[in-house]
CSV table of C-alpha atoms in Angstrom, one decimal:
chain,number,residue,atom,x,y,z
X,10,UNK,CA,75.4,100.7,134.5
X,11,UNK,CA,76.0,99.0,131.2
X,12,UNK,CA,72.9,99.4,129.1
X,13,UNK,CA,74.4,97.8,126.0
X,14,UNK,CA,75.3,94.1,126.2
X,15,UNK,CA,76.3,91.8,123.4
X,16,UNK,CA,77.5,88.2,123.2
X,17,UNK,CA,81.1,87.9,122.0
X,18,UNK,CA,80.1,86.2,118.7
X,19,UNK,CA,77.4,88.8,118.0
X,20,UNK,CA,79.8,91.7,118.9
X,21,UNK,CA,82.6,90.3,116.7
X,22,UNK,CA,80.2,89.7,113.8
X,23,UNK,CA,78.9,93.3,113.9
X,24,UNK,CA,82.2,95.1,114.5
X,25,UNK,CA,85.0,93.0,113.0
X,26,UNK,CA,85.5,95.4,110.2
X,27,UNK,CA,87.0,98.0,112.6
X,28,UNK,CA,90.1,95.7,112.5
X,29,UNK,CA,89.7,92.8,110.1
X,30,UNK,CA,93.2,91.6,110.8
X,31,UNK,CA,92.0,90.3,114.2
X,32,UNK,CA,90.0,87.6,112.5
X,33,UNK,CA,93.1,86.2,110.8
X,34,UNK,CA,94.7,85.7,114.2
X,35,UNK,CA,94.0,82.4,115.9
X,36,UNK,CA,92.3,83.9,119.0
X,37,UNK,CA,88.8,83.5,120.5
X,38,UNK,CA,85.9,85.9,120.2
X,39,UNK,CA,86.5,87.1,123.8
X,40,UNK,CA,90.0,88.3,123.0
X,41,UNK,CA,88.9,89.8,119.6
X,42,UNK,CA,86.1,91.7,121.4
X,43,UNK,CA,88.6,93.1,123.9
X,44,UNK,CA,91.0,94.1,121.2
X,45,UNK,CA,88.2,95.7,119.1
X,46,UNK,CA,87.1,97.8,122.1
X,47,UNK,CA,90.7,98.9,122.7
X,48,UNK,CA,91.3,99.7,119.0
X,49,UNK,CA,88.1,101.7,119.0
X,50,UNK,CA,89.3,103.7,121.9
X,51,UNK,CA,86.4,102.8,124.2
X,52,UNK,CA,86.8,103.6,127.9
X,53,UNK,CA,83.4,102.5,129.3
X,54,UNK,CA,83.4,98.8,128.6
X,55,UNK,CA,83.7,95.6,130.6
X,56,UNK,CA,84.4,92.1,129.3
X,57,UNK,CA,82.4,89.4,131.1
X,58,UNK,CA,82.4,85.7,130.8
X,59,UNK,CA,80.1,85.6,127.8
X,60,UNK,CA,79.3,89.2,126.9
X,61,UNK,CA,80.7,92.6,126.2
X,62,UNK,CA,79.2,95.3,128.4
X,63,UNK,CA,79.2,98.9,127.2
X,64,UNK,CA,78.3,102.1,129.0
X,65,UNK,CA,75.9,104.6,127.5
X,66,UNK,CA,77.2,106.1,124.2
X,67,UNK,CA,79.9,103.5,123.6
X,68,UNK,CA,77.7,101.5,121.2
X,69,UNK,CA,77.1,104.7,119.2
X,70,UNK,CA,80.9,105.3,119.0
X,71,UNK,CA,81.4,101.7,117.7
X,72,UNK,CA,78.5,102.1,115.2
X,73,UNK,CA,80.0,105.4,114.0
X,74,UNK,CA,83.4,103.8,113.4
X,75,UNK,CA,81.8,100.8,111.7
X,76,UNK,CA,79.8,103.1,109.4
X,77,UNK,CA,83.0,105.0,108.5
X,78,UNK,CA,84.7,101.7,107.5
X,79,UNK,CA,81.7,100.6,105.5
X,80,UNK,CA,81.5,104.0,103.7
X,81,UNK,CA,85.2,103.8,102.8
X,82,UNK,CA,84.7,100.3,101.5
X,83,UNK,CA,81.8,101.4,99.4
X,84,UNK,CA,83.9,104.2,98.0
X,85,UNK,CA,86.7,101.7,97.1
X,86,UNK,CA,84.2,99.3,95.5
X,87,UNK,CA,82.6,102.0,93.4
X,88,UNK,CA,86.0,103.4,92.3
X,89,UNK,CA,87.2,99.9,91.3
X,90,UNK,CA,83.9,99.3,89.4
X,91,UNK,CA,84.3,102.6,87.5
X,92,UNK,CA,87.9,101.8,86.8
X,93,UNK,CA,87.0,98.4,85.4
X,94,UNK,CA,84.3,99.9,83.2
X,95,UNK,CA,86.6,102.5,81.8
X,96,UNK,CA,89.3,99.9,81.2
X,97,UNK,CA,86.9,97.7,79.4
X,98,UNK,CA,85.7,100.6,77.2
X,99,UNK,CA,89.3,101.5,76.5
X,100,UNK,CA,90.2,97.9,75.5
X,101,UNK,CA,87.2,97.7,73.2
X,102,UNK,CA,88.0,101.0,71.5
X,103,UNK,CA,91.6,100.0,71.1
X,104,UNK,CA,90.6,96.7,69.5
X,105,UNK,CA,88.3,98.6,67.1
X,106,UNK,CA,91.0,101.1,66.2
X,107,UNK,CA,93.5,98.2,65.5
X,108,UNK,CA,90.8,96.5,63.3
X,109,UNK,CA,90.2,99.8,61.4
X,110,UNK,CA,93.9,100.4,60.9
X,111,UNK,CA,94.5,96.9,59.6
X,112,UNK,CA,91.6,97.3,57.2
X,113,UNK,CA,92.9,100.6,56.0
X,114,UNK,CA,96.4,99.3,55.5
X,115,UNK,CA,95.0,96.3,53.6
X,116,UNK,CA,93.0,98.6,51.3
X,117,UNK,CA,96.0,100.8,50.7
X,118,UNK,CA,98.1,97.8,49.9
X,119,UNK,CA,95.5,96.4,47.4
X,120,UNK,CA,95.3,99.9,45.8
X,121,UNK,CA,99.1,100.1,45.4
X,122,UNK,CA,99.2,96.6,44.0
X,123,UNK,CA,96.5,97.5,41.5
X,124,UNK,CA,98.4,100.6,40.5
X,125,UNK,CA,101.7,98.6,40.1
X,126,UNK,CA,99.8,96.0,37.9
X,127,UNK,CA,98.5,98.9,35.7
X,128,UNK,CA,101.9,100.4,35.4
X,129,UNK,CA,103.5,97.1,34.5
X,130,UNK,CA,100.8,96.4,31.9
X,131,UNK,CA,101.3,99.9,30.4
X,132,UNK,CA,105.1,99.5,30.1
X,133,UNK,CA,104.7,96.1,28.3
X,134,UNK,CA,103.1,97.6,25.3
């Protein structure tokens, strides 16, 4: 028999991430459910009028694929978060370095101007 049964909407809401492009297409939940089962490589399934019927073990295969997609997504999110943190740190450090360099150049310019004033004052005598 078919021990696992899910309404189309429930099925799509749980497993859409196996192929998110299907949601962008203008098709009903029944067609999306059928395409999701085909994409997942399921053999023991039937599409009824209102539900998807799955043979024993097929739900576990779908859950495994769903979990893999969610894990990959979590990895991408973590990577992007670390990248953003590193970039923010780099930009703050670069701004600090530019501020220090500008302060150093200003100080050197003032010292040079002071030396030139002393030299000019010494040559006037």
